[in-house]
CSV table of C-alpha atoms in Angstrom, one decimal:
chain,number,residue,atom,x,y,z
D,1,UNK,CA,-7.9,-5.5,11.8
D,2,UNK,CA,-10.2,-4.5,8.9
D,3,UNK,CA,-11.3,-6.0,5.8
D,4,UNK,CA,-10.9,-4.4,2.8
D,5,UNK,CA,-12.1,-6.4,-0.6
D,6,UNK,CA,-11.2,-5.9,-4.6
D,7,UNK,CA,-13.0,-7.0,-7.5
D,8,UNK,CA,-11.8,-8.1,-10.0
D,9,UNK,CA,-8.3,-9.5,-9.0
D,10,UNK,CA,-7.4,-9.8,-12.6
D,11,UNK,CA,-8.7,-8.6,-15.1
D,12,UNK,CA,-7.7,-8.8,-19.6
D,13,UNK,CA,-9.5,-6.4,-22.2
D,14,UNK,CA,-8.8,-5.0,-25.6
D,15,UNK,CA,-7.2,-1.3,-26.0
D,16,UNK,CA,-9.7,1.4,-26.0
D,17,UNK,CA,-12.3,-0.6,-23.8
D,18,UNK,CA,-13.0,0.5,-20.3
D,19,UNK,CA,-12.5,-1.3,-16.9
D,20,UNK,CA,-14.0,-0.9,-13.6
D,21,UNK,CA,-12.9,-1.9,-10.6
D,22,UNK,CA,-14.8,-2.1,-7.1
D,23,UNK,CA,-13.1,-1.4,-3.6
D,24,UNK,CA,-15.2,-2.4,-0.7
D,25,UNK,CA,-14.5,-2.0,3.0
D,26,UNK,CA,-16.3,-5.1,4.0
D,27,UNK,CA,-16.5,-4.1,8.3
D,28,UNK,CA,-16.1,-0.9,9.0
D,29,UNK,CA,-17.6,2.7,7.1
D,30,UNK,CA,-14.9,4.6,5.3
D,31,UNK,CA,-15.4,8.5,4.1
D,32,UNK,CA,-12.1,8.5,2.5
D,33,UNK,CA,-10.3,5.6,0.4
D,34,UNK,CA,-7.4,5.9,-1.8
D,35,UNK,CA,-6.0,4.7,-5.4
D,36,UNK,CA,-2.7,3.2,-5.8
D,37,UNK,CA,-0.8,2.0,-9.2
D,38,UNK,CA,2.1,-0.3,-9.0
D,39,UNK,CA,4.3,-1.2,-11.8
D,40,UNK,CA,6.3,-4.3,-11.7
D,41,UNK,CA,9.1,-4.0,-9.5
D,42,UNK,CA,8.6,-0.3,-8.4
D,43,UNK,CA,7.0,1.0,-5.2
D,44,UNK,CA,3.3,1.7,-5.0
D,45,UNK,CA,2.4,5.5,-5.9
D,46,UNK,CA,-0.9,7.4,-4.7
D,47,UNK,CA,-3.3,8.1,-7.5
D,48,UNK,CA,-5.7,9.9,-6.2
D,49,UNK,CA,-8.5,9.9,-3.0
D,50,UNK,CA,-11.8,8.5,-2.9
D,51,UNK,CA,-14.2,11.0,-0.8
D,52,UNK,CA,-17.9,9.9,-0.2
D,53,UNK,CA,-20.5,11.9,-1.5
D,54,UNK,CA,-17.6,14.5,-3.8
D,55,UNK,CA,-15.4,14.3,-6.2
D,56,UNK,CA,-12.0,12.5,-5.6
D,57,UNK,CA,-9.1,14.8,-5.7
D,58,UNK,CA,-6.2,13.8,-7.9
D,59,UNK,CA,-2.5,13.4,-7.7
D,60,UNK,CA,-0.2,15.7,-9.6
D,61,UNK,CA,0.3,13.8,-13.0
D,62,UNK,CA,-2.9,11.5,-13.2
D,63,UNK,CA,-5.6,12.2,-15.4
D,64,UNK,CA,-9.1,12.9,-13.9
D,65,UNK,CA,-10.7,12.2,-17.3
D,66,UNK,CA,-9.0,8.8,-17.9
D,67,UNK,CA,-9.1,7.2,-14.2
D,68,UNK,CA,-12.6,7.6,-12.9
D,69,UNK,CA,-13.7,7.8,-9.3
D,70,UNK,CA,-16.6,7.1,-7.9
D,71,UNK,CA,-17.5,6.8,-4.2
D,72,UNK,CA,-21.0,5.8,-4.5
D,73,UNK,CA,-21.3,5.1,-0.2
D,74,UNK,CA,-19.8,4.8,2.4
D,75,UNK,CA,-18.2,1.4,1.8
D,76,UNK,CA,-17.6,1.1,-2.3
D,77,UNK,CA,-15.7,3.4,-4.0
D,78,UNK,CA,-14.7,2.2,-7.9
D,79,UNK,CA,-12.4,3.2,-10.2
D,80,UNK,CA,-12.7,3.1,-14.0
D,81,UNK,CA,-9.7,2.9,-16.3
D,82,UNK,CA,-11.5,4.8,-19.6
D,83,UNK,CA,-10.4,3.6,-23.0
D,84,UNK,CA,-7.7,1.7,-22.0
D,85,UNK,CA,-4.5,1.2,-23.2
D,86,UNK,CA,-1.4,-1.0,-22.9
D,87,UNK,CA,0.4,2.0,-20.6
D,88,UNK,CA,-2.7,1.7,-18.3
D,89,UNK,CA,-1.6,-2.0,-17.9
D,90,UNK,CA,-0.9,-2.2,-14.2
D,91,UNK,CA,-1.4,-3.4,-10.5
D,92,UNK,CA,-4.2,-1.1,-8.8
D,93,UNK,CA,-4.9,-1.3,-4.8
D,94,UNK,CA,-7.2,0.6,-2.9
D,95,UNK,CA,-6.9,1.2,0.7
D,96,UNK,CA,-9.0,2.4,3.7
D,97,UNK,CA,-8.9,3.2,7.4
D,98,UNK,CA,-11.4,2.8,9.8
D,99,UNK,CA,-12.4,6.1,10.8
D,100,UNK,CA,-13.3,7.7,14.1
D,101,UNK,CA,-11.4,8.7,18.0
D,102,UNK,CA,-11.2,5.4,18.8
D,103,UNK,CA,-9.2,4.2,15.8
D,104,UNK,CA,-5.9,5.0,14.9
D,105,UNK,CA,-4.8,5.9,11.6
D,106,UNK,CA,-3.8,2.7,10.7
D,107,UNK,CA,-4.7,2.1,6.6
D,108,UNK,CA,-5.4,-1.3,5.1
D,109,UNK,CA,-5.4,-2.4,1.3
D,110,UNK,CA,-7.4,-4.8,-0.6
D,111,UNK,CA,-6.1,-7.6,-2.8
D,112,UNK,CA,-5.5,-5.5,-5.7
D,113,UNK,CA,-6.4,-5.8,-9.2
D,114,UNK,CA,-3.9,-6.8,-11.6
D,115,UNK,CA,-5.1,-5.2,-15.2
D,116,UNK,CA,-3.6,-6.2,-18.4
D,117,UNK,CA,-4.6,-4.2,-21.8
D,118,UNK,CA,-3.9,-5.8,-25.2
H,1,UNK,CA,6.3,15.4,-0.1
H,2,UNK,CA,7.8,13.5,2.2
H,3,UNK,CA,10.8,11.5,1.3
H,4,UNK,CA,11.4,7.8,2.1
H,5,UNK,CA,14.1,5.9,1.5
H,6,UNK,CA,15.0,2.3,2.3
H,7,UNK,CA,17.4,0.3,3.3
H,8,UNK,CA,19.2,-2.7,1.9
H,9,UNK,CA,17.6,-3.0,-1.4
H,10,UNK,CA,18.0,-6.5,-1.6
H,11,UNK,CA,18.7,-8.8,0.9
H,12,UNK,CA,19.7,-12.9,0.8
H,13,UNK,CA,19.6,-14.6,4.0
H,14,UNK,CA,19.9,-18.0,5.1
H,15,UNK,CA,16.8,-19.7,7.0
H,16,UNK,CA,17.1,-19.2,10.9
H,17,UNK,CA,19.5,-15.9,10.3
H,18,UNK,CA,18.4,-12.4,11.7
H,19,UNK,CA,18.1,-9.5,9.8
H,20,UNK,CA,17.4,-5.6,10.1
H,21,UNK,CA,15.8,-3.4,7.2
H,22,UNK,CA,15.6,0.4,7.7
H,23,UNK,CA,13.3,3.2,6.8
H,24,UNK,CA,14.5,6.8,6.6
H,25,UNK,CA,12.0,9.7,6.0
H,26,UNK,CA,12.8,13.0,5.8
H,27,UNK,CA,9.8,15.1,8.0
H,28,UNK,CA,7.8,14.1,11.0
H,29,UNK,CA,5.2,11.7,10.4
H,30,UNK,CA,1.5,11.3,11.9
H,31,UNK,CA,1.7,7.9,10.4
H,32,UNK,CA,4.3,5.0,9.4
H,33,UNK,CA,3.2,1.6,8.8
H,34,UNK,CA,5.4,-1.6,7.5
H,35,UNK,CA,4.1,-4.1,5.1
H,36,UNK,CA,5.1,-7.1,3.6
H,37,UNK,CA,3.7,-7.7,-0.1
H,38,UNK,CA,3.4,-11.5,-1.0
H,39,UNK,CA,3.8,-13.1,-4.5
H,40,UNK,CA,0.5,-12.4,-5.3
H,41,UNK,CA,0.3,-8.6,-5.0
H,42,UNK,CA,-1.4,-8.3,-1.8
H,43,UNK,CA,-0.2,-6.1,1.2
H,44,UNK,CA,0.4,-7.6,4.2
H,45,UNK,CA,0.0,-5.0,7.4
H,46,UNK,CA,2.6,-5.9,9.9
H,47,UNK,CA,3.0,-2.8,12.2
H,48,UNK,CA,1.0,0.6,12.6
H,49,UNK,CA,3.9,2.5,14.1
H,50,UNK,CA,4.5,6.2,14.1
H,51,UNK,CA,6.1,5.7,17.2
H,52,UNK,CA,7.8,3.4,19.9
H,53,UNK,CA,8.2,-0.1,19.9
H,54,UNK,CA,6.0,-3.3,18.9
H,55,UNK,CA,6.4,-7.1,18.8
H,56,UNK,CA,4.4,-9.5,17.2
H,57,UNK,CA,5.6,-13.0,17.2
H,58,UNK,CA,9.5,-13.3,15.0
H,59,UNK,CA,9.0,-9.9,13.7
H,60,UNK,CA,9.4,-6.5,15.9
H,61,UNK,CA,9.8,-3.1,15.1
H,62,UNK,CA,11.0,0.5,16.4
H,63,UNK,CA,10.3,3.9,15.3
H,64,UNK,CA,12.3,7.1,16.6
H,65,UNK,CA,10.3,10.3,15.2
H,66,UNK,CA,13.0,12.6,16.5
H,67,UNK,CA,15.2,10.6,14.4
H,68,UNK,CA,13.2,10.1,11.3
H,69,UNK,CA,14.0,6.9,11.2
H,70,UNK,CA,12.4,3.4,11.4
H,71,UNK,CA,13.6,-0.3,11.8
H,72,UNK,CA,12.3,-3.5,11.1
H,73,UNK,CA,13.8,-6.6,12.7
H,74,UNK,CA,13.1,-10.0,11.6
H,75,UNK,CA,14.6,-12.7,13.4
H,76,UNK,CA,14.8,-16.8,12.6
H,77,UNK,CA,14.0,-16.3,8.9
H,78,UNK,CA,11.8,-18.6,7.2
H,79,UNK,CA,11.1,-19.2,3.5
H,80,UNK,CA,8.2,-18.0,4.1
H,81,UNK,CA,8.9,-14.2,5.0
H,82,UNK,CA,10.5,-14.1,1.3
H,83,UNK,CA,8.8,-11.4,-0.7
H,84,UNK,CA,9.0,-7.7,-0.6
H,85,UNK,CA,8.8,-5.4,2.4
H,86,UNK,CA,7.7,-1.8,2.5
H,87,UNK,CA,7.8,1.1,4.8
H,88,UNK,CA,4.9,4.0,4.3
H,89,UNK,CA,4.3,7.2,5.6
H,90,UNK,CA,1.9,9.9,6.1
H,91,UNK,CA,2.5,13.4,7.3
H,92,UNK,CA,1.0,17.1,8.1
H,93,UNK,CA,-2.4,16.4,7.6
H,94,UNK,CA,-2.6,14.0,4.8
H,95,UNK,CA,-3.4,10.7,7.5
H,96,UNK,CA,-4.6,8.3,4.7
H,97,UNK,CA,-1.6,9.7,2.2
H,98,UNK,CA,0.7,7.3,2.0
H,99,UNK,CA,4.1,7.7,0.7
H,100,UNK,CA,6.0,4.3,0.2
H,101,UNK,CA,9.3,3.8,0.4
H,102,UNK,CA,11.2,1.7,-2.8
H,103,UNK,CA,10.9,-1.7,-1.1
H,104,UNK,CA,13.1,-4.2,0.5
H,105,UNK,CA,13.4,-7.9,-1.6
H,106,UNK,CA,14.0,-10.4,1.1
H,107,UNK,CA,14.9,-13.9,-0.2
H,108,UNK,CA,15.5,-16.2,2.5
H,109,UNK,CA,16.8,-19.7,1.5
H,110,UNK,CA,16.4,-23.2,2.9
């Protein structure tokens, strides 16, 4: 398998603050990660991709301006919820594959990172 | 996008009883995975399986791409395997794209 790590796993501030979290692949390089949200008792949806060294490319509906991506190398990419608010409130998982022939496509997620805005 | 849809939504077994859950998508997939999310959030990878036919201890799976279709089987439930299971796919070229199915809520009783 592979190791992919979130901080934090939880995670309370006050509306309009901002929150970052990190997603780290903690054994293996990763050009590409990916941003999920998951509200309780609904299915995970893609937010947007992580690329290394570009800017992350977004999913139809998410706003670029208030979810910030950063890939900063090849094995952190973070995410920053801008001026928060109680809608943002939600579970966030990244995810990663290990990349090259002799891997398969096979993805794996972090712990997740359960934000709460008040 | 693709499509994927799931199959029961819920489910209420007793421990030691066998059960299937089913994942239908609606194009041809370079990738299909099954997790299992625990009470905590976190996903659990159980299969990588796009294709054919795997085993791993009580819990095996089958995929038939010409079928668009995909099966979990779960046999001698244990409290433990309680939570929610999901099937995800990727297709065209979008590998790390996952679309997730709506889920499967398992509760297994002692």
């Amino acid at each position: 398998g592979a190791v992919v790590s979130q901080h934090p796993s939880w995670v309370i501030c006050k509306s309009g603050t901002s929150v970052k979290i990190e997603c780290r692949s903690l054994d293996f390089q990763a050009t590409t990660m990916f941003w999920y949200r998951q509200f309780p008792k609904q299915s995970l949806m893609l937010m947007a991709t992580s690329n290394e060294g570009s800017k992350a490319t977004y999913e139809q509906g998410v706003e670029k301006d208030k979810f910030l991506i950063n890939h900063a190398s090849l094995t952190l990419s973070t995410l920053t919820v801008t001026s928060a608010h109680p809608e943002d409130s939600s579970f966030y998982i990244c995810s990663a594959r290990k990349e090259g022939h002799m891997n398969t496509g096979e993805l794996f997620f972090g712990e997740g990172s359960r934000l709460t805005v008040l | 996008g693709i499509q994927v849809e799931q199959s029961p939504p819920d489910l209420i077994l007793q421990e030691g009883a066998n059960s299937t859950l089913r994942c239908n998508f609606s194009d041809s997939v370079n990738n299909l995975q099954w997790f299992h999310q625990n009470p905590w959030g976190q996903l659990i990878n159980l299969f990588y399986i796009p294709s054919g036919t795997k085993q791993n201890g009580r819990l095996s799976a089958t995929t038939v791409a010409t079928e668009r279709y995909s099966l979990l089987y779960i046999s001698s439930s244990q409290t433990t395997d309680s939570g929610v299971y999901f099937c995800a796919v990727s297709g065209g070229t979008s590998y790390g794209k996952l679309t997730f199915g709506q889920g499967t809520i398992l509760t297994v009783h002692p």
